[in-house]
C-alpha positions as MATLAB code, in Angstrom:
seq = 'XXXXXXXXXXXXXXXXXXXXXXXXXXXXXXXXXXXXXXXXXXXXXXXXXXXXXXXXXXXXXXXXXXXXXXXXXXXXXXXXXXXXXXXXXXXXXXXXXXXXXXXXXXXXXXXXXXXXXXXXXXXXXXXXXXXXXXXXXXXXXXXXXXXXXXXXXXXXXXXXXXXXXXXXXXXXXXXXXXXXXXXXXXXXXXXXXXXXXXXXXXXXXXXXXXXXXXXXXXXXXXXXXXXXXXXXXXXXXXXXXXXXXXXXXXXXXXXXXXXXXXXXXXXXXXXXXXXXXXXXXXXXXXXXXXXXXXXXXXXXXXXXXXXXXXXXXXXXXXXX';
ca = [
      29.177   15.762  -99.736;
      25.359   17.408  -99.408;
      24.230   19.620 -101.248;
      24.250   22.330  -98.288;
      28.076   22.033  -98.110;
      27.792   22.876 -102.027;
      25.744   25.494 -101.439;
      27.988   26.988  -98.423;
      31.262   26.570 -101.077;
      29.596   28.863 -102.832;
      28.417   31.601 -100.951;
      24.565   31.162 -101.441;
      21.665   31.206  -98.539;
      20.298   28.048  -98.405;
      16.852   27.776  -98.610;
      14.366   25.755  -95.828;
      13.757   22.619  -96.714;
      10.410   22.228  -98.521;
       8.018   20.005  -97.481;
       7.160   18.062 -100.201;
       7.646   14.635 -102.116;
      11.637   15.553 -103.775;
      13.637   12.637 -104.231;
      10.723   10.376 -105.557;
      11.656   11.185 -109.476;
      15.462   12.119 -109.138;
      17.382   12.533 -106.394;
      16.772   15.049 -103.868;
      20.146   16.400 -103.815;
      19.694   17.923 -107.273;
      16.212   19.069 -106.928;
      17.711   21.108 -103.598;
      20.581   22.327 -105.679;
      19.044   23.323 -108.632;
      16.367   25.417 -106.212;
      18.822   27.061 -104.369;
      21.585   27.840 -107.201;
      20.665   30.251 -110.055;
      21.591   28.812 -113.416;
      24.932   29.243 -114.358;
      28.655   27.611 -114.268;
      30.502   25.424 -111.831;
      33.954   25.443 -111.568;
      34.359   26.598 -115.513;
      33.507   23.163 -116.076;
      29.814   22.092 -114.770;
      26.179   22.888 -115.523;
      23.336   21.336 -114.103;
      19.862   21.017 -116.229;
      17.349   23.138 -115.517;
      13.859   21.296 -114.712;
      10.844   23.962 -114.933;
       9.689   22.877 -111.581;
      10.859   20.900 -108.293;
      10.053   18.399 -107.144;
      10.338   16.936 -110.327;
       6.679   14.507 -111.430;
       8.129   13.008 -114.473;
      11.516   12.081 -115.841;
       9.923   11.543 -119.094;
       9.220   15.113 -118.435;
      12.621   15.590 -117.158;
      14.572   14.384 -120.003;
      12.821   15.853 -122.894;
      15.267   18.435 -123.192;
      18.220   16.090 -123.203;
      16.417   13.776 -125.606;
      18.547   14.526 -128.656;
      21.622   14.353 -127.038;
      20.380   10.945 -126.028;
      19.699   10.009 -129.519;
      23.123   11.528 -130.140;
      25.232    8.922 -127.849;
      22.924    5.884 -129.195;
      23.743    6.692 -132.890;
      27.033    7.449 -132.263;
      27.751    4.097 -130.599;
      25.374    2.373 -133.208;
      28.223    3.955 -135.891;
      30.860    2.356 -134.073;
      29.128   -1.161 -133.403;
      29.647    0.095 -129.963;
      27.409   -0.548 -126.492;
      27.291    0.338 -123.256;
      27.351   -1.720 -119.772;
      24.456    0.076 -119.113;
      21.739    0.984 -120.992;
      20.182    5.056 -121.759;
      16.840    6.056 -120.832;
      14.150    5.797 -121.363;
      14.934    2.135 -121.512;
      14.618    0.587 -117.594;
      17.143    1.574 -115.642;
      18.543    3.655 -118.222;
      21.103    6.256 -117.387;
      19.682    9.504 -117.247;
      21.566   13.373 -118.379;
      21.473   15.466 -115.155;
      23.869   18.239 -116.090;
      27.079   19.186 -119.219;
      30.831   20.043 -119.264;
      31.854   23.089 -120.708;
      34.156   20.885 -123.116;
      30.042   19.168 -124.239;
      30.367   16.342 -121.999;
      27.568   14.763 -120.313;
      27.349   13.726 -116.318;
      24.283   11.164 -116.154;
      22.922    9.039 -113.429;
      23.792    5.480 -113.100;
      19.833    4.934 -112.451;
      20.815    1.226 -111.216;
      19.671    1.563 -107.744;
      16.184    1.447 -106.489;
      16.289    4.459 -104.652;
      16.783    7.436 -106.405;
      18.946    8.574 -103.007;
      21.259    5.949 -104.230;
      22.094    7.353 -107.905;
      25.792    7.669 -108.783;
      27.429    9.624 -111.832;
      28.587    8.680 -115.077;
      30.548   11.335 -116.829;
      31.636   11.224 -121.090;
      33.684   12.833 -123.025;
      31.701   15.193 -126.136;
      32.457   11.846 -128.188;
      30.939    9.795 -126.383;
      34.011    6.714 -126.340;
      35.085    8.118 -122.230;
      32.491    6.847 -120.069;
      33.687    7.311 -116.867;
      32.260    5.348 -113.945;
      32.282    7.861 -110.090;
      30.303    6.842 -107.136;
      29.334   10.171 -106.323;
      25.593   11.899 -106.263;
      25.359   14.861 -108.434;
      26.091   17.323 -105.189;
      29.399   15.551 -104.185;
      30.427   15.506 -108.344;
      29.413   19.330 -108.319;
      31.427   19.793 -104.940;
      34.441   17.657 -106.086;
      34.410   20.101 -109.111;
      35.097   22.927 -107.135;
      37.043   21.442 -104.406;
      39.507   20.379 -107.570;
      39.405   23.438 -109.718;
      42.509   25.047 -111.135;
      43.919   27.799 -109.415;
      42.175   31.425 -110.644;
      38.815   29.465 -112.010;
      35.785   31.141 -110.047;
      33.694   28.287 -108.218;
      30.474   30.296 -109.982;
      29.861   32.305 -112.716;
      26.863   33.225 -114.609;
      26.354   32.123 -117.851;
      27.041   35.605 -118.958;
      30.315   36.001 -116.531;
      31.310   32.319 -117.994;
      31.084   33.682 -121.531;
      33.338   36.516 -120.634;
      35.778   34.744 -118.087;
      36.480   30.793 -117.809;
      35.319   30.165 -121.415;
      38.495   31.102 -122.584;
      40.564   29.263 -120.387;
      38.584   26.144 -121.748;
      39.058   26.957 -124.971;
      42.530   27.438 -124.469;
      42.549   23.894 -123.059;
      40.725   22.535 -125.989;
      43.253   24.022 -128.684;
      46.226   22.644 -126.311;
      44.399   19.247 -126.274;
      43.782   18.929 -130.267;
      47.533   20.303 -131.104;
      49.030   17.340 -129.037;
      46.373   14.903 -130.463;
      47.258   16.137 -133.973;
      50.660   15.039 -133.427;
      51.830   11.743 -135.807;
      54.584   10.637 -132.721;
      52.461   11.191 -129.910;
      52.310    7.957 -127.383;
      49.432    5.810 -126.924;
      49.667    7.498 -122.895;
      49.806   10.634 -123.528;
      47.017   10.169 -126.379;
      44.820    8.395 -123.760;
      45.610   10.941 -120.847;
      45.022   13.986 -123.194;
      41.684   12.821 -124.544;
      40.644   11.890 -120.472;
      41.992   15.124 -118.876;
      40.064   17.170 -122.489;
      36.490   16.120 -120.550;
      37.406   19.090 -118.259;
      35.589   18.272 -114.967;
      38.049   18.904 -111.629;
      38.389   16.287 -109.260;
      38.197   13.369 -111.610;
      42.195   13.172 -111.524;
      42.625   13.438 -107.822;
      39.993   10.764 -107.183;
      41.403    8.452 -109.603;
      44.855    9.138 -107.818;
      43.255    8.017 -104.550;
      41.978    5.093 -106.384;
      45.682    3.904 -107.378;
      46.821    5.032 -103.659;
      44.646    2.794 -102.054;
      45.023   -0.259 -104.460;
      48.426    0.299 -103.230;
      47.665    0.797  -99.750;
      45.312   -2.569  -99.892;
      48.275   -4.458 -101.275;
      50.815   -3.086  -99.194;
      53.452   -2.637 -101.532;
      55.214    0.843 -102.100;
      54.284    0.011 -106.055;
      52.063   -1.849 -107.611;
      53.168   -4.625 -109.823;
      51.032   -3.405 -112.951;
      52.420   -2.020 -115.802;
      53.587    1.502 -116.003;
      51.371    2.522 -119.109;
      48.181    0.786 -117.304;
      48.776    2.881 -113.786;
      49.593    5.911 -115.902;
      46.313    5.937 -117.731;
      44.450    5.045 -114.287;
      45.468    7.610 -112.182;
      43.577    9.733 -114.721;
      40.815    7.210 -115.106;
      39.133    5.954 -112.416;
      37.400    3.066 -114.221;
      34.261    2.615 -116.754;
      34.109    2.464 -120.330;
      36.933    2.979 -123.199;
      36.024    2.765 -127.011;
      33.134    0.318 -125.956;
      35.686   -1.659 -123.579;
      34.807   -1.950 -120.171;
      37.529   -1.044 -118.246;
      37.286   -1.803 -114.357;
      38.519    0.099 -111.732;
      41.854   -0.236 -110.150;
      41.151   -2.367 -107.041;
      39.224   -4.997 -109.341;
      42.075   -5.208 -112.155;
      44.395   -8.488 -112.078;
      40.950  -10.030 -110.569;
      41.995  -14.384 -110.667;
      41.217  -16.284 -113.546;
      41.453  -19.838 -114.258;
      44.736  -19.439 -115.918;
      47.272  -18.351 -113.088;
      49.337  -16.273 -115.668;
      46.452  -14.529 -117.278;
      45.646  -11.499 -115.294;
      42.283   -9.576 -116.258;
      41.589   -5.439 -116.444;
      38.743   -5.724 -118.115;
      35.703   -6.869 -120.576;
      34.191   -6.770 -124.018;
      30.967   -8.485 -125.261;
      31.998  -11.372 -122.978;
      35.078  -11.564 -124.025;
      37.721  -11.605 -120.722;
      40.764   -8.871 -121.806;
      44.226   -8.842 -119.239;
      47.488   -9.559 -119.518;
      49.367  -12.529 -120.105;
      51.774  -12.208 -117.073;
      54.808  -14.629 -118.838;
      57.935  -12.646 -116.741;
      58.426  -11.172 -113.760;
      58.845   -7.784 -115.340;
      55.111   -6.184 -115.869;
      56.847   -4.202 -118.288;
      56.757   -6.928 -120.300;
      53.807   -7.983 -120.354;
      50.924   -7.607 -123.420;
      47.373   -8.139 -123.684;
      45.645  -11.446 -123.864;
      41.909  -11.730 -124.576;
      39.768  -14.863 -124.463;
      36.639  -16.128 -125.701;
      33.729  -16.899 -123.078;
      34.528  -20.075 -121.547;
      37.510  -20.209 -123.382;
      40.438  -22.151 -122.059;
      43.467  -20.888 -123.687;
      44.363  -16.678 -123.928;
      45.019  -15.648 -127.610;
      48.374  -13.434 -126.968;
      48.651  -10.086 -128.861;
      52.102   -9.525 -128.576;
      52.785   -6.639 -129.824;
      49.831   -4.691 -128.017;
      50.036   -3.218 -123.931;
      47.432   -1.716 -122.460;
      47.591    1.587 -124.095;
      48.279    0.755 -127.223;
      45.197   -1.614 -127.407;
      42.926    0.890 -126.463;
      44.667    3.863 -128.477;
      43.819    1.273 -131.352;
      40.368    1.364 -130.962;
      39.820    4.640 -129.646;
      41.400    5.350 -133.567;
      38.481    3.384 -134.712;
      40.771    0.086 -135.424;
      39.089   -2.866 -134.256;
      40.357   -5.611 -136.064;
      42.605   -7.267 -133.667;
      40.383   -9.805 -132.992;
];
């Protein structure tokens, strides 16, 4: 989506087309956005940062406002002995804050790519433990947003109108989320689905749907052979990183392995994590990590998939 087709969603004039050097610092996109969208609230659940001037010259420039909240995710994961697949700027190729969630999230750039054109988004929870991986530019995110919104949410508000309108939806939302959390007998799904849907950006859902569609699709198989906790959780998640744990997408999860039973979903500190795949019933089945260029699995058998991660989103680490 470009960021004109934002613009149109919304009802502004676009403006011409400058003719200077955007895109050269951060992508384009934004730096047209931001110009020709007064500052304010997308979809009760988006704001973009505000650079003083486009085209942006400097991203050290750029990010100085963000700069403690950067500081804020590194000591957080520092706390938890926790990294990331990718590194934060201002180290090279660092991800870089380009907007916030009303619920105190962050969307970043994945600042891989060479050309700034090429930038996808990262999006986290206000903890910091969701890292959520979307191959979208910051105008298709934005557009997504609004596209998805719930039903009654205005597609803009002011900061002011937000303040007086959608802010209370969200913090509606928020109390729902923390009164199921603060139940003892909740289930490690519906723990991990509440804490994913709490980062409050539409459109994340419906794209991890198509996600677990299309794995299916690719397959051909009316249902996947995964187990029902693990396609639960993904249909919220599209992929990225869980309480440090790299967690890949749908289409790369039972990826081959040199053990024909041992069926991988995802990674930690070169460690391979899956499931040992010992019946025919993925019901059954429980997670298996092993060692790097380790032969044989070590089998936690009384931990699935959402239980493992509920485990150390709870802090507890010690299963291996």
């Amino acid at each position: 989506m470009h960021h004109l087709d934002v613009v149109r969603l919304l009802g502004f004039d676009a403006p011409a087309r400058p003719e200077d050097d955007h895109g050269q610092v951060v992508p384009e996109d934004f730096e047209f956005l931001a110009r020709a969208v007064p500052a304010g609230v997308f979809a009760g659940s988006v704001l973009l940062e505000r650079p003083d001037a486009v085209p942006v010259r400097s991203l050290e420039e750029f990010t100085r406002p963000t700069s403690m909240r950067i500081g804020d995710m590194e000591q957080s994961l520092r706390s938890r002995d926790q990294g990331l697949w990718l590194p934060l700027h201002p180290e090279p190729g660092g991800m870089v804050p380009w907007g916030r969630s009303a619920t105190d999230g962050v969307l970043l750039w994945d600042t891989t790519a060479g050309d700034t054109a090429d930038w996808t988004t990262v999006v986290t929870d206000d903890d910091f433990q969701l890292w959520l991986d979307l191959p979208f530019s910051a105008s298709e995110s934005v557009g997504r947003a609004l596209l998805g919104r719930p039903e009654g949410v205005p597609a803009f508000e002011t900061v002011e109108e937000y303040e007086s309108g959608s802010f209370w939806k969200v913090a509606d939302d928020m109390r729902a989320t923390a009164t199921a959390l603060s139940n003892p007998d909740i289930g490690a799904v519906e723990e991990l689905v509440a804490r994913i849907r709490n980062i409050g950006v539409p459109g994340i859902r419906q794209y991890a749907r198509e996600l677990v569609d299309g794995a299916a699709e690719n397959t051909k198989t009316p249902d996947l052979v995964w187990p029902e906790d693990y396609l639960a959780v993904m249909r919220e998640f599209p992929g990225g990183v869980i309480a440090g744990m790299r967690v890949f997408p749908v289409a790369e999860a039972a990826r081959p392995t040199e053990d024909p039973v041992f069926l991988q979903w995802g990674e930690l500190e070169g460690r391979a994590f899956g499931w040992l795949a010992l019946t025919a019933d993925p019901q059954e089945w429980r997670v298996a990590w092993t060692e790097p260029g380790g032969i044989s699995p070590t089998h936690l058998t009384e931990q699935t998939f959402a239980s493992f991660l509920r485990r150390r989103l709870r802090g507890d680490d010690s299963l291996f």
